[in-house]
C-alpha positions as MATLAB code, in Angstrom:
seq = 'XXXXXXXXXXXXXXXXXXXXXXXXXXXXXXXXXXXXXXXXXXXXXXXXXXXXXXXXXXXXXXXXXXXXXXXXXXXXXXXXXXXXXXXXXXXXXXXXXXXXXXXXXXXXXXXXXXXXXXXXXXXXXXXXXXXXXXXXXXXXXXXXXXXXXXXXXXXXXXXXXXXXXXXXXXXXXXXXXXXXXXXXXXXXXXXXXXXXXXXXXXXXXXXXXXXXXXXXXXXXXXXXXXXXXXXXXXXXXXXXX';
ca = [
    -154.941  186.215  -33.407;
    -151.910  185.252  -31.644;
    -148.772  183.867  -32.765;
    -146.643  181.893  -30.629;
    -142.598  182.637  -31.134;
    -139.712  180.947  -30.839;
    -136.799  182.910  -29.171;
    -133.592  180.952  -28.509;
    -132.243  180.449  -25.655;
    -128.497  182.291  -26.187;
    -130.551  185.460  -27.005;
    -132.263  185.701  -23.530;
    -129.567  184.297  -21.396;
    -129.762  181.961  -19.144;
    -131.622  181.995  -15.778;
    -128.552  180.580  -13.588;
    -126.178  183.695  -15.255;
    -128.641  186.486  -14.182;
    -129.041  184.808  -10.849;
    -125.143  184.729  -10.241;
    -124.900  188.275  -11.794;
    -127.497  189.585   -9.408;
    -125.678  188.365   -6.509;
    -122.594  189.692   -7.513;
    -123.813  193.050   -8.112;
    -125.114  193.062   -4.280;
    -121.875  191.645   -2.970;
    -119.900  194.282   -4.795;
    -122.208  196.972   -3.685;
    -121.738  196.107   -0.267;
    -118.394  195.582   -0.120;
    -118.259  198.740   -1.695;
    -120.152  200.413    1.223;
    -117.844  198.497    3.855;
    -114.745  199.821    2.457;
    -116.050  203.561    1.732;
    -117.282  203.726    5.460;
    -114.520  202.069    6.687;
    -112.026  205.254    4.696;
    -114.596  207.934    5.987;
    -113.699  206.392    9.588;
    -109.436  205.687    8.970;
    -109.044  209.451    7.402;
    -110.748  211.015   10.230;
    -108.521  209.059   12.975;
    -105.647  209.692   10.920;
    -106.525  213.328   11.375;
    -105.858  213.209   14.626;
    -102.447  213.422   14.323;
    -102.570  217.421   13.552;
    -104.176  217.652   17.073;
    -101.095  216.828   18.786;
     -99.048  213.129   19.749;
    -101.415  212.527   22.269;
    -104.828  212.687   20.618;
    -103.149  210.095   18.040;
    -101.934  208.069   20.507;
    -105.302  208.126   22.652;
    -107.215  207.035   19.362;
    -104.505  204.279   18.640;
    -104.855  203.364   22.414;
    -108.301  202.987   22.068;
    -108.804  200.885   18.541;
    -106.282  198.846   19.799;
    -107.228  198.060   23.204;
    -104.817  199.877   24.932;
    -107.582  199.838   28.217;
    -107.409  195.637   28.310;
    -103.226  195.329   27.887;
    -101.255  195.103   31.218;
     -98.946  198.034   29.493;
    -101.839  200.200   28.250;
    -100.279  200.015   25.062;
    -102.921  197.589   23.015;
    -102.105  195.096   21.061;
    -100.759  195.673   17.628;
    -101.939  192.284   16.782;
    -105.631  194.012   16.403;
    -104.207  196.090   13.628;
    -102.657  193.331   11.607;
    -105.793  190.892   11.848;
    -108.157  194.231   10.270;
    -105.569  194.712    7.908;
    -105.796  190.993    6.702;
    -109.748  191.503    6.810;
    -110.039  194.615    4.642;
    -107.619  193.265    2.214;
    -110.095  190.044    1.836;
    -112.811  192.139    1.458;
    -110.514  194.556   -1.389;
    -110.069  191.273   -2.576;
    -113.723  190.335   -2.949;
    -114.596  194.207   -3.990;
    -112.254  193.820   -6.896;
    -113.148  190.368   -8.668;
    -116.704  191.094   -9.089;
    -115.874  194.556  -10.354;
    -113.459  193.349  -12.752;
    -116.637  192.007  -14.233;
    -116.925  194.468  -16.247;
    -113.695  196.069  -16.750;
    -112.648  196.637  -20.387;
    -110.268  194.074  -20.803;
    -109.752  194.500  -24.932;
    -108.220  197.350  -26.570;
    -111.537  198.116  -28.641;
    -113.511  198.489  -25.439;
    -111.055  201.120  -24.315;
    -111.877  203.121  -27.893;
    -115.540  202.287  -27.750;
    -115.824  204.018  -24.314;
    -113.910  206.634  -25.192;
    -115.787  207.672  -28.249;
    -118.863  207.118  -26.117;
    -117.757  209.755  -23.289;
    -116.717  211.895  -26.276;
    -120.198  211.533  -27.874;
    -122.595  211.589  -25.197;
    -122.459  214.293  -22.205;
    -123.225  212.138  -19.373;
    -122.453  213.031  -15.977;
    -123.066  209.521  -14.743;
    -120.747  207.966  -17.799;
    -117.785  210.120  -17.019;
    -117.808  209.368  -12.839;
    -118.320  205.220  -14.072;
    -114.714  206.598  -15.794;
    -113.472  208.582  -13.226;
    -114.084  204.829  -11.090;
    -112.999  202.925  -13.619;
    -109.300  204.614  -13.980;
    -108.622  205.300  -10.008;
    -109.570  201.535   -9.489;
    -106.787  200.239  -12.014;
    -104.257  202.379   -9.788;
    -105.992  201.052   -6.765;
    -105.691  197.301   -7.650;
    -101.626  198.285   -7.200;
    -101.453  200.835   -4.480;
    -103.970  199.431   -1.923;
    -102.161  195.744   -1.385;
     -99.252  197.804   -1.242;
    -100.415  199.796    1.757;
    -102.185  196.706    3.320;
     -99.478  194.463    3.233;
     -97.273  197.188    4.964;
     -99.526  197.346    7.741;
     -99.523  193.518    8.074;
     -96.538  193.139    8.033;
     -95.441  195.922   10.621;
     -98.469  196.453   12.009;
     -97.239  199.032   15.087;
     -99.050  202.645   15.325;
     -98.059  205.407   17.005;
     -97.065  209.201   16.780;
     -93.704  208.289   16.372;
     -93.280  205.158   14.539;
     -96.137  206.305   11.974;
     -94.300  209.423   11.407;
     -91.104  207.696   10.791;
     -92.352  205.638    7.919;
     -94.157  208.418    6.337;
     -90.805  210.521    6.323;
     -88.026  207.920    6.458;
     -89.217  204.935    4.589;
     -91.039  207.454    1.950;
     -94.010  205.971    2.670;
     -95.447  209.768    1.479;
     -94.457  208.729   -2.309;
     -97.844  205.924   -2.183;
     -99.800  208.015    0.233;
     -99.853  211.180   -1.779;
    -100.853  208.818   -5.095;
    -103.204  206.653   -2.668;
    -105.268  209.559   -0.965;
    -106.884  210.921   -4.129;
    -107.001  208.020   -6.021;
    -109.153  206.071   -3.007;
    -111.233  209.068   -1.782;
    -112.611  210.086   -5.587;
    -113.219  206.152   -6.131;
    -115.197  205.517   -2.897;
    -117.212  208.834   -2.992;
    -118.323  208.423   -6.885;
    -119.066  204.758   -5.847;
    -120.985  205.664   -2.740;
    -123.040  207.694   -5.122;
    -123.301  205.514   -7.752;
    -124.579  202.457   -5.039;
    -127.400  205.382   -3.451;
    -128.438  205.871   -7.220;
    -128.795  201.942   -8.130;
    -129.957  201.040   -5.848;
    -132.996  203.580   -5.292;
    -131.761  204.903   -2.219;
    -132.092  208.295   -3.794;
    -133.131  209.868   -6.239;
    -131.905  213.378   -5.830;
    -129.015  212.630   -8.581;
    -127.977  217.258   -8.316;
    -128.017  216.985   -4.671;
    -126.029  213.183   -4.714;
    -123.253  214.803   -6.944;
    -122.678  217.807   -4.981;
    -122.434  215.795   -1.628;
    -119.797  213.333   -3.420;
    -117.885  216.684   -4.799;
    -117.844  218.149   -1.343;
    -116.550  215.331    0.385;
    -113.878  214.418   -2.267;
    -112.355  217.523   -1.471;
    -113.065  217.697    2.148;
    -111.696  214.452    2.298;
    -108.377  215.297    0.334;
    -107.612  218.264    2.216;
    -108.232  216.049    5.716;
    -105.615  213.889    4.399;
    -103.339  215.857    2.876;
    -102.834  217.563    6.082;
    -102.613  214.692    8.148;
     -99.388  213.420    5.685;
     -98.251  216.886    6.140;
     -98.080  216.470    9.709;
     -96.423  213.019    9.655;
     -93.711  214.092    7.481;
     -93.150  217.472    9.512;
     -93.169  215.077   12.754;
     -90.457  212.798   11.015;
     -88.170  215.358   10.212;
     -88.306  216.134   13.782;
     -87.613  212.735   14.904;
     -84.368  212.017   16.866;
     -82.670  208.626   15.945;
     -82.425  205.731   17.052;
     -86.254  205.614   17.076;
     -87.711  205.348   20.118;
     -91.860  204.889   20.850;
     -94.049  207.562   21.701;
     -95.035  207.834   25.740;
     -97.368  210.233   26.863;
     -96.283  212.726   29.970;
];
């Protein structure tokens, strides 16, 4: 025989919650993606600095389109509307993370007894996420809204604020802190989302390229701050021979 059961309402949640939660979960995951392709991408052009001025000015000439300017130059303008776009979409990243960031100081305790008690790889990179994107939510505007609002690139004027307005002081706290949360959250969206299940192989691919990453762009700041010291002042712009 069967018996028919009551179960209120506040224990199973309500449909419209789940629905909203669901969506937010995809937004953040793709925003997530967006913004860890889009780093993969900026490191790598960055690198191009330690080939020489030129092949940094040639990539600058070319994402700013240098080949459609009367000067050849591009327009700098190009730079500051993407800046303004990825901060929206930081923006939009962070609020539906902070979803579930511990906001109490008993949460704090409960998940660190938790990552004391239980060995879990997966609950210690959710950690490792957790604390670079609390140092994100202050370094990233910071490095956004300096780009807005002097949004000129090139071999010379990049390496002068790198070595003469310190600009190296965020970058050296930014480039691990970004690279280790974008690489443990590509891995964590391939995992949730079932587009692998090769959890070994997803870790070792997220290890490798947090330090392939950090050594790209430790070497590119290098470079900028050795190319600073060499400047000669007043600044003038970069032109190739």
């Amino acid at each position: 025989m069967l018996t028919k059961y009551h179960i209120p309402e506040r224990w199973l949640g309500h449909a419209n919650s789940h629905y909203w939660s669901a969506r937010a979960d995809r937004l953040q995951s793709a925003t997530g993606i967006l913004l860890g392709m889009f780093l993969l991408a900026h490191l790598h052009f960055e690198s191009s600095i330690m080939l020489g001025k030129e092949a940094f000015y040639k990539v600058v000439q070319v994402l700013e389109g240098g080949w459609f300017s009367a000067t050849g130059h591009g327009y700098p303008l190009l730079t500051q509307l993407f800046s303004v776009f990825i901060l929206l979409v930081v923006i939009l990243h962070a609020a539906m993370a902070l979803r579930r960031f511990p906001a109490q100081l008993g949460q704090w305790r409960a998940l660190r007894s938790h990552l004391h008690l239980i060995k879990h790889r997966d609950s210690h990179a959710w950690f490792w996420q957790l604390a670079t994107g609390f140092i994100l939510f202050f370094l990233v505007p910071m490095h956004l809204v300096t780009m807005i609002a002097n949004p000129e690139i090139g071999p010379n004027m990049s390496a002068y604020r790198v070595w003469h307005d310190n600009t190296w002081l965020l970058y050296i706290l930014l480039l691990p802190a970004v690279v280790i949360h974008a690489m443990i959250g590509l891995y964590r969206v391939a995992v949730k989302w079932g587009l692998s299940f090769n959890r070994t192989g997803l870790r070792k691919i997220a290890k490798l390229l947090i330090v392939y990453l950090i050594v790209l762009g430790l070497g590119s700041l290098v470079t900028y701050m050795l190319l600073g010291n060499e400047l000669s002042l007043p600044l003038q712009p970069f032109v190739p021979g």
